C-alpha positions as YAML, in Angstrom:
chain: A
units: angstrom
residues:
- id: 1
  name: MET
  ca: [165.50, 88.91, 52.11]
- id: 2
  name: TYR
  ca: [161.81, 88.31, 49.85]
- id: 3
  name: LEU
  ca: [159.26, 86.36, 51.23]
- id: 4
  name: ILE
  ca: [157.50, 84.68, 48.44]
- id: 5
  name: ASP
  ca: [153.61, 84.46, 49.05]
- id: 6
  name: THR
  ca: [151.56, 81.73, 46.77]
- id: 7
  name: ASN
  ca: [150.36, 83.18, 44.64]
- id: 8
  name: PHE
  ca: [153.22, 84.88, 42.91]
- id: 9
  name: ILE
  ca: [154.62, 81.40, 42.11]
- id: 10
  name: GLY
  ca: [150.60, 80.34, 40.42]
- id: 11
  name: THR
  ca: [151.18, 84.23, 38.46]
- id: 12
  name: VAL
  ca: [154.25, 83.33, 36.95]
- id: 13
  name: ALA
  ca: [152.96, 79.78, 36.13]
- id: 14
  name: SER
  ca: [149.67, 81.03, 35.05]
- id: 15
  name: VAL
  ca: [151.14, 84.23, 32.58]
- id: 16
  name: TYR
  ca: [154.58, 83.13, 32.21]
- id: 17
  name: PRO
  ca: [154.31, 78.81, 31.48]
- id: 18
  name: ARG
  ca: [157.26, 77.07, 31.78]
- id: 19
  name: ASP
  ca: [157.47, 75.30, 28.38]
- id: 20
  name: VAL
  ca: [156.86, 78.74, 26.83]
- id: 21
  name: PHE
  ca: [159.31, 80.79, 29.14]
- id: 22
  name: PRO
  ca: [161.86, 77.74, 29.69]
- id: 23
  name: SER
  ca: [164.37, 80.79, 30.29]
- id: 24
  name: LEU
  ca: [162.50, 82.52, 32.41]
- id: 25
  name: TRP
  ca: [161.94, 79.83, 34.61]
- id: 26
  name: VAL
  ca: [165.58, 78.39, 34.62]
- id: 27
  name: GLN
  ca: [166.76, 82.19, 35.68]
- id: 28
  name: LEU
  ca: [164.29, 82.43, 38.79]
- id: 29
  name: GLU
  ca: [165.66, 79.00, 40.30]
- id: 30
  name: GLU
  ca: [168.69, 81.17, 41.68]
- id: 31
  name: PRO
  ca: [167.13, 83.59, 43.37]
- id: 32
  name: ILE
  ca: [164.25, 82.25, 44.61]
- id: 33
  name: PHE
  ca: [165.93, 78.47, 45.83]
- id: 34
  name: ARG
  ca: [169.04, 79.84, 46.38]
- id: 35
  name: GLY
  ca: [169.01, 83.24, 47.28]
- id: 36
  name: ASP
  ca: [167.91, 85.71, 49.48]
- id: 37
  name: SER
  ca: [164.66, 84.36, 48.99]
- id: 38
  name: TYR
  ca: [162.46, 82.63, 51.16]
- id: 39
  name: PHE
  ca: [158.88, 80.53, 52.00]
- id: 40
  name: HIS
  ca: [157.04, 80.77, 55.26]
- id: 41
  name: LYS
  ca: [155.96, 77.54, 56.17]
- id: 42
  name: THR
  ca: [152.50, 78.61, 55.96]
- id: 43
  name: VAL
  ca: [153.04, 79.50, 52.07]
- id: 44
  name: ASP
  ca: [155.23, 75.89, 51.83]
- id: 45
  name: LYS
  ca: [152.04, 74.25, 53.06]
- id: 46
  name: GLU
  ca: [149.99, 76.17, 50.19]
- id: 47
  name: MET
  ca: [152.38, 75.09, 48.03]
- id: 48
  name: LYS
  ca: [152.32, 71.56, 48.90]
- id: 49
  name: GLU
  ca: [148.87, 70.98, 48.78]
- id: 50
  name: TRP
  ca: [148.37, 73.26, 44.95]
- id: 51
  name: LYS
  ca: [147.86, 70.65, 42.58]
- id: 52
  name: ASP
  ca: [149.99, 72.11, 39.46]
- id: 53
  name: ARG
  ca: [152.76, 70.79, 37.61]
- id: 54
  name: THR
  ca: [154.55, 73.89, 39.44]
- id: 55
  name: LEU
  ca: [154.53, 71.65, 42.42]
- id: 56
  name: ASP
  ca: [157.37, 69.42, 40.81]
- id: 57
  name: TRP
  ca: [159.06, 72.51, 40.16]
- id: 58
  name: TYR
  ca: [159.21, 73.49, 43.82]
- id: 59
  name: LEU
  ca: [159.52, 70.29, 45.47]
- id: 60
  name: LYS
  ca: [162.36, 69.54, 42.84]
- id: 61
  name: HIS
  ca: [164.45, 73.14, 43.80]
- id: 62
  name: ILE
  ca: [162.96, 73.69, 47.16]
- id: 63
  name: ASP
  ca: [165.79, 73.48, 50.59]
- id: 64
  name: PRO
  ca: [163.97, 73.28, 53.76]
- id: 65
  name: GLN
  ca: [166.72, 75.96, 54.64]
- id: 66
  name: TYR
  ca: [164.49, 78.08, 52.89]
- id: 67
  name: ILE
  ca: [161.33, 77.84, 54.72]
- id: 68
  name: VAL
  ca: [161.02, 80.37, 57.40]
- id: 69
  name: SER
  ca: [159.26, 78.38, 60.74]
- id: 70
  name: THR
  ca: [157.36, 80.44, 63.57]
- id: 71
  name: ASP
  ca: [158.96, 81.74, 66.51]
- id: 72
  name: ASP
  ca: [157.54, 83.90, 69.46]
- id: 73
  name: ASN
  ca: [158.40, 86.90, 68.06]
- id: 74
  name: GLU
  ca: [156.81, 86.34, 64.97]
- id: 75
  name: LEU
  ca: [153.83, 84.82, 66.93]
- id: 76
  name: ALA
  ca: [153.23, 88.19, 68.90]
- id: 77
  name: LEU
  ca: [153.30, 90.05, 65.60]
- id: 78
  name: TYR
  ca: [151.01, 87.67, 63.99]
- id: 79
  name: THR
  ca: [148.82, 88.64, 66.92]
- id: 80
  name: ASP
  ca: [148.70, 92.27, 66.15]
- id: 81
  name: VAL
  ca: [148.28, 91.71, 62.32]
- id: 82
  name: VAL
  ca: [144.98, 89.93, 63.11]
- id: 83
  name: ARG
  ca: [143.80, 92.51, 65.97]
- id: 84
  name: TRP
  ca: [144.24, 95.16, 63.53]
- id: 85
  name: VAL
  ca: [142.55, 93.32, 60.80]
- id: 86
  name: ALA
  ca: [139.48, 91.91, 62.85]
- id: 87
  name: ASN
  ca: [138.88, 94.66, 64.96]
- id: 88
  name: LYS
  ca: [140.60, 98.05, 64.37]
- id: 89
  name: ARG
  ca: [140.84, 98.36, 60.67]
- id: 90
  name: GLN
  ca: [138.53, 101.15, 59.65]
- id: 91
  name: PRO
  ca: [135.78, 100.52, 57.59]
- id: 92
  name: ARG
  ca: [135.94, 97.18, 59.68]
- id: 93
  name: TYR
  ca: [136.40, 94.24, 56.74]
- id: 94
  name: LYS
  ca: [133.01, 91.53, 56.62]
- id: 95
  name: ASP
  ca: [133.50, 88.69, 58.88]
- id: 96
  name: ARG
  ca: [134.14, 86.36, 55.87]
- id: 97
  name: ALA
  ca: [137.14, 88.25, 54.14]
- id: 98
  name: VAL
  ca: [138.53, 88.14, 58.03]
- id: 99
  name: ASN
  ca: [138.13, 84.20, 58.21]
- id: 100
  name: VAL
  ca: [139.70, 84.29, 54.77]
- id: 101
  name: PHE
  ca: [142.69, 86.05, 55.36]
- id: 102
  name: MET
  ca: [143.67, 84.23, 58.76]
- id: 103
  name: ASP
  ca: [142.57, 80.46, 56.93]
- id: 104
  name: ALA
  ca: [145.74, 81.46, 54.48]
- id: 105
  name: ALA
  ca: [149.41, 82.38, 54.46]
- id: 106
  name: ASP
  ca: [148.25, 85.70, 53.92]
- id: 107
  name: SER
  ca: [148.54, 86.56, 57.84]
- id: 108
  name: TRP
  ca: [151.59, 84.70, 58.97]
- id: 109
  name: LEU
  ca: [153.57, 86.13, 55.69]
- id: 110
  name: ILE
  ca: [152.50, 89.91, 56.99]
- id: 111
  name: ALA
  ca: [153.73, 88.39, 60.78]
- id: 112
  name: SER
  ca: [156.88, 86.64, 59.26]
- id: 113
  name: ALA
  ca: [158.12, 89.78, 57.14]
- id: 114
  name: LEU
  ca: [157.78, 92.52, 60.13]
- id: 115
  name: ARG
  ca: [159.51, 89.77, 62.04]
- id: 116
  name: HIS
  ca: [162.39, 89.83, 60.11]
- id: 117
  name: ASP
  ca: [162.04, 93.31, 57.87]
- id: 118
  name: ALA
  ca: [161.10, 91.29, 54.86]
- id: 119
  name: THR
  ca: [159.67, 92.45, 51.36]
- id: 120
  name: ILE
  ca: [156.67, 90.05, 50.51]
- id: 121
  name: VAL
  ca: [156.84, 89.54, 46.90]
- id: 122
  name: THR
  ca: [152.94, 88.97, 45.72]
- id: 123
  name: ASN
  ca: [151.25, 89.37, 43.24]
- id: 124
  name: GLU
  ca: [148.07, 90.79, 45.08]
- id: 125
  name: VAL
  ca: [146.82, 94.26, 44.20]
- id: 126
  name: ARG
  ca: [145.29, 97.03, 46.98]
- id: 127
  name: ALA
  ca: [142.17, 96.79, 47.05]
- id: 128
  name: ALA
  ca: [139.70, 99.90, 46.70]
- id: 129
  name: PRO
  ca: [140.26, 102.39, 49.96]
- id: 130
  name: ASP
  ca: [137.38, 101.67, 51.48]
- id: 131
  name: SER
  ca: [136.91, 97.72, 50.96]
- id: 132
  name: ARG
  ca: [135.09, 95.67, 53.31]
- id: 133
  name: LYS
  ca: [135.09, 92.50, 50.79]
- id: 134
  name: GLN
  ca: [139.00, 91.27, 50.80]
- id: 135
  name: VAL
  ca: [141.76, 91.41, 53.23]
- id: 136
  name: LYS
  ca: [144.49, 91.94, 50.67]
- id: 137
  name: ILE
  ca: [148.17, 91.67, 51.70]
- id: 138
  name: PRO
  ca: [149.60, 94.96, 50.07]
- id: 139
  name: ASP
  ca: [146.73, 96.80, 52.52]
- id: 140
  name: VAL
  ca: [147.40, 95.30, 55.58]
- id: 141
  name: ALA
  ca: [151.49, 95.61, 54.81]
- id: 142
  name: ASP
  ca: [151.42, 99.37, 54.08]
- id: 143
  name: HIS
  ca: [149.62, 100.23, 57.46]
- id: 144
  name: PHE
  ca: [152.45, 98.12, 59.32]
- id: 145
  name: GLY
  ca: [154.68, 100.01, 56.64]
- id: 146
  name: VAL
  ca: [155.92, 96.19, 55.54]
- id: 147
  name: ARG
  ca: [157.03, 96.57, 51.61]
- id: 148
  name: CYS
  ca: [155.22, 94.79, 48.75]
- id: 149
  name: ILE
  ca: [156.78, 93.73, 45.09]
- id: 150
  name: ASP
  ca: [155.01, 92.31, 42.55]
- id: 151
  name: LEU
  ca: [156.44, 89.90, 39.86]
- id: 152
  name: LEU
  ca: [157.92, 92.78, 37.48]
- id: 153
  name: ALA
  ca: [159.75, 94.76, 40.27]
- id: 154
  name: PHE
  ca: [160.86, 90.98, 41.70]
- id: 155
  name: LEU
  ca: [162.71, 90.81, 38.66]
- id: 156
  name: ARG
  ca: [163.73, 93.95, 38.22]
- id: 157
  name: GLU
  ca: [165.60, 93.60, 41.65]
- id: 158
  name: MET
  ca: [166.92, 90.79, 40.96]
- id: 159
  name: LYS
  ca: [168.39, 91.94, 37.02]
- id: 160
  name: ILE
  ca: [165.98, 89.09, 35.35]
- id: 161
  name: SER
  ca: [165.25, 89.79, 31.69]
- id: 162
  name: ILE
  ca: [164.15, 87.20, 28.91]
...
């Protein structure tokens, strides 16, 4: 199971625009919207707030059955994720970094990946080991043993080439 991060779609849209790479976008539709890929409800919300023409593509193809909702198990894992980010990680993240992380879908995405033993598809990159200014999905995912892959790894795993 794959959980798609908002920035994954954003990166594809900015680096590989649909009008220049239409075959890529067609090939992405199957694994993203009908395969083993899902969107957490918080990512779905971010996608719907996104002011980009890619939103139309997303809305046209998203099936509600591929949107993951929070359950009690995920909520407990979310608490663990937030507690580690806010209080236990050394060196501690700055308060602003923690707040930004908690306000985005990122914290829920990690908890959901833990809950469903899923791989997160994101284009975020790890921060420097002692960074305190930003909480990055791959850094937190590493701590909790959640696998993260980027665009190229996802394309390879889906056997997509253009």
